[in-house]
């Protein structure tokens, strides 16, 4: 006969779930219930409510471009508040809990301040606390780099902290508690008739998250897929009693479209009349890549009279820098580099479209019915994205969602 099996569960709670004393007590209740049911529990938390935004606003009062290192030092403070308060709330509920900052929990990252990547997690301290029968509360979104500086993982990074920790601890479960009770076919706060999904594949969730669905950070999904961490997204307000959405490798029921999403965090750059000779695209995109600028949809016109046009999209945060880089390229001298930030990307995602023709035409018909013009189109096996005017984005998502789900 073997010993008693004790499950290890990682539970992550987002900012709204820990926003005030009442919410913290609610989370303490969920964690206590899990602990009393006999599991080891590791909890990852975000900063309370709008704390991170408020800290960013404070920095803006002092400096236009604060040093990134100091920004990380500042932002990491948000999670320090929530972990300690939650540990107190759990202790109040009669269960021993200990809070740990990212570095105490062994999170080692690279030194890209503001967008650090987790390199490894030394789990000794967490294991030690678990062996003492403590609930371990870990600050999400932060780690330590090789210079012994605090780093942060980028907005929404606590999801990634939770999944990484679940992978490092070989946890039996990773539950992501948030303010909605699962992943929906579109943002349930904005789109009428959005439906809750019982399950979604890693690949579909990765596309949705990358294309604008905020509910999970895309890097957390990437990591979950890589280390086969099964995720459950569920509501903290329902006390963990309503089943949420499972994110996993294979979902039996293949849906033509699993979800519709929009991304307004995008900009389009166009260069008109570049020479139609080999190497132009290479010169443009290698310069952008060298600066770490990610390019998304690329469109090149056919050559006519020795020239062609090239347009592409970048994240809005990189738009000005990208434009400047192109402005300095010899091959583009005397050409207009046009930047348009008034655009949005609307996407449909679903593994089923791979085997079913007609998804694109259905999406385009829905846009046409709303008189919305498509500027660019990009497809992969499981997604179709279109670039449209930003002010039409909500209308577009509603129309496309209706076409597939009503
Ligand atoms: P947390 O603070 O818990 O990390 P977030 O605000 O980051 O929560 O993510 C949850 C939000 O994601 C929801 O309130 C919802 O408005 C939004 N959201 C966007 N798209 C979707 C979707 N397809 N399904 C569920 N929620 C979505
Ligand atoms: N507090 C951080 C943010 O607001 C991290 C997170 O919430 O996941 O982005
Ligand atoms: Mg989040």
Coordinates of C-alpha atoms and ligand atoms in Angstrom, one line a residue:
X1 CA 0.0 0.0 0.0
X2 CA 1.3 3.5 -0.9
X3 CA 1.1 6.6 1.3
X4 CA -1.8 9.0 1.3
X5 CA -2.0 11.0 -1.9
X6 CA -1.9 14.7 -1.2
X7 CA -2.8 16.9 -4.2
X8 CA -1.0 20.1 -4.9
X9 CA -3.1 22.9 -6.2
X10 CA -2.0 26.3 -7.5
X11 CA -4.7 28.9 -7.3
X12 CA -4.3 32.4 -8.9
X13 CA -6.4 35.4 -8.0
X14 CA -6.5 38.5 -10.2
X15 CA -6.7 42.1 -9.1
X16 CA -10.5 42.4 -8.9
X17 CA -10.7 39.2 -6.9
X18 CA -8.5 40.7 -4.1
X19 CA -9.6 44.4 -4.5
X20 CA -10.7 45.1 -0.9
X21 CA -11.1 43.5 2.5
X22 CA -14.3 41.7 1.7
X23 CA -12.9 40.2 -1.5
X24 CA -9.8 39.2 0.4
X25 CA -11.9 37.4 2.9
X26 CA -13.8 35.7 0.0
X27 CA -10.5 34.5 -1.4
X28 CA -9.3 33.3 2.0
X29 CA -12.5 31.2 2.2
X30 CA -11.8 29.6 -1.2
X31 CA -8.2 28.8 -0.2
X32 CA -9.2 27.5 3.2
X33 CA -11.8 25.2 1.7
X34 CA -9.2 23.8 -0.6
X35 CA -6.7 23.3 2.2
X36 CA -9.3 21.7 4.5
X37 CA -10.2 19.3 1.8
X38 CA -6.7 18.0 2.2
X39 CA -4.7 19.6 -0.5
X40 CA -1.4 21.5 -0.4
X41 CA -2.2 25.0 -1.7
X42 CA 0.1 27.5 -3.4
X43 CA -1.6 30.8 -4.1
X44 CA -0.5 33.4 -6.7
X45 CA -2.0 36.9 -6.4
X46 CA -2.0 40.1 -8.4
X47 CA -2.0 43.6 -7.0
X48 CA -5.3 44.8 -5.6
X49 CA -7.8 46.4 -8.1
X50 CA -6.3 49.3 -10.0
X51 CA -3.1 49.4 -7.9
X52 CA -0.7 48.8 -10.8
X53 CA -2.4 51.5 -12.9
X54 CA -2.2 53.9 -9.9
X55 CA 1.5 53.2 -9.4
X56 CA 2.1 53.9 -13.1
X57 CA 0.2 57.2 -12.8
X58 CA 2.4 58.1 -9.7
X59 CA 5.5 57.5 -11.7
X60 CA 4.2 59.7 -14.6
X61 CA 3.8 62.6 -12.1
X62 CA 7.6 62.4 -11.5
X63 CA 9.2 61.5 -14.9
X64 CA 8.2 61.3 -18.5
X65 CA 10.5 58.3 -19.1
X66 CA 11.4 56.8 -15.7
X67 CA 14.2 54.2 -15.7
X68 CA 12.8 50.8 -16.3
X69 CA 14.6 49.4 -13.4
X70 CA 12.9 51.8 -11.0
X71 CA 9.5 51.2 -12.7
X72 CA 9.8 47.5 -11.8
X73 CA 10.8 48.3 -8.3
X74 CA 7.7 50.5 -8.0
X75 CA 5.2 48.1 -9.7
X76 CA 6.4 45.1 -7.7
X77 CA 5.2 46.9 -4.6
X78 CA 1.5 46.3 -5.6
X79 CA 1.8 42.6 -5.2
X80 CA 3.7 42.9 -1.9
X81 CA 0.6 44.5 -0.4
X82 CA -1.9 41.9 -1.7
X83 CA 0.2 38.8 -0.6
X84 CA 0.7 40.1 2.9
X85 CA -3.0 41.1 3.3
X86 CA -4.2 37.7 1.9
X87 CA -1.8 35.8 4.3
X88 CA -3.4 37.8 7.2
X89 CA -6.9 37.0 6.0
X90 CA -6.1 33.3 5.7
X91 CA -4.5 33.3 9.2
X92 CA -7.7 34.9 10.4
X93 CA -9.6 32.0 9.0
X94 CA -7.5 29.7 11.2
X95 CA -5.1 28.3 8.7
X96 CA -1.3 29.0 8.7
X97 CA -0.2 31.0 5.7
X98 CA 3.0 32.6 4.7
X99 CA 3.5 35.2 2.0
X100 CA 6.6 35.3 -0.3
X101 CA 7.8 37.9 -2.8
X102 CA 8.8 36.6 -6.3
X103 CA 12.5 36.3 -5.4
X104 CA 11.7 34.5 -2.1
X105 CA 9.7 32.0 -4.1
X106 CA 12.7 31.4 -6.3
X107 CA 11.6 33.2 -9.5
X108 CA 14.7 33.9 -11.6
X109 CA 14.1 36.0 -14.7
X110 CA 16.2 37.6 -17.5
X111 CA 17.0 41.3 -17.0
X112 CA 14.5 42.8 -19.5
X113 CA 12.9 45.1 -17.1
X114 CA 9.2 45.6 -17.6
X115 CA 8.9 42.5 -19.8
X116 CA 11.1 39.9 -18.1
X117 CA 10.9 36.3 -18.9
X118 CA 11.0 33.6 -16.3
X119 CA 14.2 31.5 -16.6
X120 CA 13.8 29.2 -13.7
X121 CA 12.1 28.7 -10.4
X122 CA 14.0 27.4 -7.4
X123 CA 11.2 25.8 -5.4
X124 CA 13.1 24.9 -2.2
X125 CA 11.5 27.6 -0.1
X126 CA 8.0 26.9 -1.3
X127 CA 8.5 23.1 -0.6
X128 CA 9.8 23.9 2.8
X129 CA 6.7 26.0 3.7
X130 CA 4.4 23.3 2.3
X131 CA 6.2 20.7 4.4
X132 CA 5.3 22.9 7.4
X133 CA 1.7 22.7 6.3
X134 CA 1.6 26.4 5.4
X135 CA -0.5 27.8 2.6
X136 CA 2.0 29.6 0.5
X137 CA 1.0 33.0 -1.0
X138 CA 3.3 34.1 -3.8
X139 CA 3.5 37.5 -5.4
X140 CA 2.7 37.2 -9.1
X141 CA 4.2 39.3 -11.9
X142 CA 7.7 39.6 -10.4
X143 CA 11.1 38.0 -10.1
X144 CA 14.8 38.6 -9.7
X145 CA 17.3 39.0 -12.5
X146 CA 21.0 38.1 -12.5
X147 CA 21.9 41.6 -11.2
X148 CA 19.8 40.9 -8.1
X149 CA 17.3 43.5 -9.3
X150 CA 13.5 43.1 -9.1
X151 CA 11.9 42.6 -12.5
X152 CA 8.3 42.4 -13.7
X153 CA 6.9 40.2 -16.4
X154 CA 4.6 42.7 -18.2
X155 CA 1.0 43.6 -17.7
X156 CA -1.2 40.6 -16.8
X157 CA 1.9 38.7 -15.9
X158 CA 0.5 37.0 -12.8
X159 CA -1.1 34.4 -14.9
X160 CA 2.3 33.4 -16.2
X161 CA 3.7 33.3 -12.6
X162 CA 0.9 30.9 -11.6
X163 CA 1.4 28.6 -14.6
X164 CA 5.2 28.6 -14.3
X165 CA 4.9 27.8 -10.6
X166 CA 2.4 25.0 -11.3
X167 CA 4.8 23.5 -13.8
X168 CA 7.9 23.8 -11.6
X169 CA 6.0 22.2 -8.6
X170 CA 4.4 19.6 -10.9
X171 CA 1.0 20.7 -9.4
X172 CA -2.0 18.6 -10.0
X173 CA -4.1 21.5 -10.9
X174 CA -3.8 25.2 -11.8
X175 CA -6.9 27.3 -11.3
X176 CA -7.1 30.9 -12.5
X177 CA -9.8 32.7 -10.6
X178 CA -11.0 35.9 -12.1
X179 CA -14.1 38.2 -12.3
X180 CA -15.9 36.2 -15.0
X181 CA -16.8 32.5 -14.6
X182 CA -14.8 31.2 -17.6
X183 CA -13.6 31.8 -21.1
X184 CA -16.5 33.0 -23.4
X185 CA -17.0 33.1 -27.1
X186 CA -16.4 36.9 -26.8
X187 CA -15.8 39.3 -23.9
X188 CA -19.0 38.7 -21.8
X189 CA -18.8 42.2 -20.5
X190 CA -19.1 43.7 -23.9
X191 CA -20.8 41.3 -26.2
X192 CA -24.4 40.4 -25.7
X193 CA -25.1 36.7 -26.1
X194 CA -21.5 35.6 -25.5
X195 CA -21.5 32.0 -24.4
X196 CA -19.3 30.2 -21.8
X197 CA -17.1 27.5 -23.2
X198 CA -16.7 24.3 -21.1
X199 CA -13.3 23.7 -22.7
X200 CA -10.9 25.2 -25.2
X201 CA -7.5 24.0 -26.6
X202 CA -4.2 25.6 -25.8
X203 CA -3.8 26.6 -29.4
X204 CA -7.2 28.3 -29.6
X205 CA -6.7 30.0 -26.2
X206 CA -3.2 31.2 -27.2
X207 CA -4.6 32.8 -30.4
X208 CA -7.5 34.4 -28.5
X209 CA -5.2 35.7 -25.8
X210 CA -2.7 37.0 -28.3
X211 CA -5.5 38.6 -30.4
X212 CA -7.0 40.6 -27.5
X213 CA -8.9 38.4 -25.1
X214 CA -7.6 39.6 -21.8
X215 CA -8.9 36.8 -19.7
X216 CA -5.6 34.9 -19.8
X217 CA -2.2 36.4 -20.5
X218 CA -0.8 34.8 -23.8
X219 CA 2.5 33.8 -22.3
X220 CA 0.8 31.9 -19.6
X221 CA -1.0 29.9 -22.2
X222 CA 2.2 29.3 -24.1
X223 CA 3.8 28.0 -21.0
X224 CA 0.8 25.8 -20.0
X225 CA 1.0 24.2 -23.5
X226 CA 4.7 23.7 -23.2
X227 CA 4.6 22.0 -19.8
X228 CA 1.2 20.4 -20.2
X229 CA -0.4 22.3 -17.3
X230 CA -4.1 21.9 -17.5
X231 CA -5.8 25.2 -16.6
X232 CA -9.2 26.0 -15.3
X233 CA -10.5 29.6 -15.6
X234 CA -13.3 30.2 -13.0
X235 CA -14.9 32.9 -11.0
X236 CA -13.7 33.9 -7.5
X237 CA -17.1 35.4 -6.8
X238 CA -18.8 32.1 -7.3
X239 CA -16.6 30.8 -4.5
X240 CA -15.0 28.2 -6.9
X241 CA -18.3 26.3 -6.9
X242 CA -19.4 26.9 -10.5
X243 CA -17.3 24.9 -13.0
X244 CA -15.3 27.2 -15.3
X245 CA -13.5 26.6 -18.6
X246 CA -10.8 24.0 -19.0
X247 CA -7.8 24.8 -21.2
X248 CA -6.1 21.7 -22.5
X249 CA -4.5 20.0 -25.4
X250 CA -7.5 18.3 -27.1
X251 CA -11.1 19.2 -27.0
X252 CA -13.4 16.5 -28.5
X253 CA -16.0 18.9 -29.7
X254 CA -14.3 20.9 -32.5
X255 CA -16.1 24.1 -33.1
X256 CA -15.9 26.0 -36.4
X257 CA -15.3 29.2 -34.4
X258 CA -14.5 29.1 -30.7
X259 CA -14.3 32.8 -30.1
X260 CA -14.3 36.3 -31.5
X261 CA -12.0 39.0 -30.2
X262 CA -10.6 42.5 -30.9
X263 CA -7.3 44.1 -30.4
X264 CA -7.1 47.9 -30.4
X265 CA -3.5 47.9 -29.3
X266 CA -2.3 47.9 -32.9
X267 CA -1.1 50.3 -35.5
X268 CA -0.6 50.2 -39.3
X269 CA 2.5 51.5 -41.1
X270 CA 2.6 51.8 -44.9
X271 CA 5.3 52.7 -47.4
X272 CA 4.1 53.6 -50.8
X273 CA 6.1 53.3 -54.0
X274 CA 9.1 51.3 -52.9
X275 CA 11.4 49.9 -55.6
X276 CA 10.1 46.5 -56.8
X277 CA 13.5 44.8 -56.5
X278 CA 14.7 41.9 -54.3
X279 CA 15.8 42.6 -50.7
X280 CA 13.4 45.4 -49.9
X281 CA 11.3 43.4 -47.5
X282 CA 14.4 41.9 -46.0
X283 CA 15.9 45.3 -45.3
X284 CA 12.7 46.7 -43.7
X285 CA 11.9 43.8 -41.5
X286 CA 15.4 42.8 -40.4
X287 CA 15.9 46.4 -39.1
X288 CA 12.6 46.1 -37.1
X289 CA 13.5 42.7 -35.8
X290 CA 16.9 43.9 -34.7
X291 CA 15.2 46.4 -32.4
X292 CA 12.9 43.7 -31.0
X293 CA 9.8 45.0 -32.8
X294 CA 7.3 42.4 -33.5
X295 CA 5.5 42.7 -36.9
X296 CA 2.1 41.1 -37.3
X297 CA 0.0 41.3 -40.5
X298 CA 2.1 42.1 -43.6
X299 CA 0.7 43.1 -47.0
X300 CA 2.6 43.7 -50.1
X301 CA 1.0 44.9 -53.4
X302 CA 2.0 43.4 -56.7
X303 CA 4.7 45.4 -58.5
X304 CA 3.5 48.0 -61.1
X305 CA 5.8 50.3 -63.1
X306 CA 8.8 49.1 -61.0
X307 CA 7.3 50.0 -57.6
X308 CA 5.2 48.3 -54.9
X309 CA 3.6 49.2 -51.6
X310 CA 4.2 47.5 -48.3
X311 CA 2.0 47.8 -45.2
X312 CA 2.2 46.0 -41.9
X313 CA 0.9 46.2 -38.3
X314 CA 2.9 46.6 -35.1
X315 CA 1.9 46.9 -31.5
X316 CA 0.9 50.5 -30.7
X317 CA 3.7 50.8 -28.2
X318 CA 6.2 50.3 -30.9
X319 CA 4.5 52.3 -33.7
X320 CA 6.5 55.6 -33.4
X321 CA 9.8 53.8 -33.1
X322 CA 9.1 51.6 -36.1
X323 CA 8.2 54.6 -38.2
X324 CA 11.4 56.3 -37.1
X325 CA 13.5 53.3 -38.1
X326 CA 12.0 53.2 -41.5
X327 CA 12.5 56.9 -42.0
X328 CA 16.2 56.3 -41.7
X329 CA 16.4 53.5 -44.2
X330 CA 18.3 54.5 -47.4
X331 CA 16.1 52.4 -49.7
X332 CA 13.1 54.5 -48.4
X333 CA 14.6 57.9 -48.8
X334 CA 12.0 60.4 -50.2
X335 CA 9.2 58.0 -49.6
X336 CA 6.3 58.6 -47.3
X337 CA 6.1 56.3 -44.3
X338 CA 2.5 56.6 -43.1
X339 CA 1.4 55.7 -39.6
X340 CA -2.2 55.0 -38.8
X341 CA -3.1 54.3 -35.1
X342 CA -6.8 54.5 -35.7
X343 CA -7.1 50.8 -36.5
X344 CA -8.2 47.6 -34.7
X345 CA -7.8 43.9 -35.4
X346 CA -10.9 41.7 -35.2
X347 CA -10.3 38.0 -35.2
X348 CA -12.2 34.7 -35.2
X349 CA -10.5 31.6 -33.7
X350 CA -11.4 28.0 -34.0
X351 CA -9.6 24.7 -34.7
X352 CA -12.6 23.5 -36.7
X353 CA -12.1 26.1 -39.5
X354 CA -9.1 24.0 -40.7
X355 CA -11.5 21.4 -42.1
X356 CA -14.5 23.6 -43.0
X357 CA -14.4 26.1 -45.8
X358 CA -16.6 29.1 -45.6
X359 CA -15.5 30.6 -42.3
X360 CA -13.8 33.6 -44.0
X361 CA -16.8 34.3 -46.3
X362 CA -19.1 34.2 -43.3
X363 CA -17.0 36.6 -41.4
X364 CA -16.6 39.0 -44.4
X365 CA -20.4 38.9 -45.0
X366 CA -21.0 39.9 -41.4
X367 CA -18.6 42.9 -41.8
X368 CA -20.2 43.8 -45.2
X369 CA -23.7 43.8 -43.6
X370 CA -22.4 46.5 -41.2
X371 CA -20.7 48.4 -44.1
X372 CA -17.3 47.9 -42.5
X373 CA -14.3 48.1 -44.8
X374 CA -11.5 45.6 -44.5
X375 CA -8.0 47.1 -44.8
X376 CA -5.9 43.9 -44.3
X377 CA -6.5 40.2 -43.9
X378 CA -4.4 37.6 -42.2
X379 CA -5.1 33.9 -41.7
X380 CA -3.6 30.8 -40.1
X381 CA -5.0 27.3 -39.8
X382 CA -7.1 28.3 -36.8
X383 CA -7.7 32.0 -37.1
X384 CA -8.8 34.8 -39.4
X385 CA -7.9 38.4 -38.6
X386 CA -9.0 41.6 -40.3
X387 CA -7.7 45.1 -39.8
X388 CA -10.5 47.7 -39.8
X389 CA -11.1 51.3 -38.4
X390 CA -10.8 51.4 -34.6
X391 CA -14.2 53.0 -34.2
X392 CA -16.0 50.1 -35.9
X393 CA -14.3 47.4 -33.8
X394 CA -17.1 46.8 -31.3
X395 CA -19.8 46.8 -34.0
X396 CA -17.6 44.3 -36.0
X397 CA -17.2 42.0 -33.1
X398 CA -20.9 42.0 -32.4
X399 CA -21.8 41.3 -36.0
X400 CA -19.3 38.6 -36.5
X401 CA -20.2 37.0 -33.1
X402 CA -23.9 37.0 -34.2
X403 CA -23.1 35.4 -37.5
X404 CA -21.4 32.5 -35.8
X405 CA -23.2 32.1 -32.5
X406 CA -26.8 33.2 -32.8
Ligands
LIG1 P1 -7.7 39.4 -13.6 O1 -7.6 40.7 -12.9 O2 -8.5 38.4 -12.8 O3 -6.4 38.9 -14.2 P2 -8.5 40.4 -16.2 O4 -9.2 41.7 -16.2 O5 -7.1 40.4 -16.6 O6 -8.8 39.7 -14.8 O7 -9.3 39.4 -17.2 C1 -10.7 39.2 -17.0 C2 -11.5 40.0 -18.0 O8 -11.2 39.5 -19.3 C3 -13.0 39.8 -17.9 O9 -13.5 40.7 -16.9 C4 -13.5 40.1 -19.3 O10 -14.1 41.4 -19.4 C5 -12.3 40.0 -20.2 N1 -12.4 39.2 -21.3 C6 -12.1 39.5 -22.6 N2 -12.4 38.5 -23.5 C7 -12.9 37.5 -22.8 C8 -13.4 36.2 -23.1 N3 -13.4 35.7 -24.3 N4 -13.9 35.4 -22.1 C9 -13.9 35.9 -20.8 N5 -13.4 37.1 -20.4 C10 -12.9 37.9 -21.4
LIG2 N1 -0.6 43.6 -11.3 C1 -0.1 43.3 -12.7 C2 -0.9 44.1 -13.7 O1 -1.9 44.8 -13.3 C3 0.0 41.9 -13.0 C4 -1.4 41.1 -13.1 O2 -2.4 41.7 -12.6 O3 -1.4 40.0 -13.6 O4 -0.7 44.0 -14.9
LIG3 MG1 -5.3 39.4 -15.9

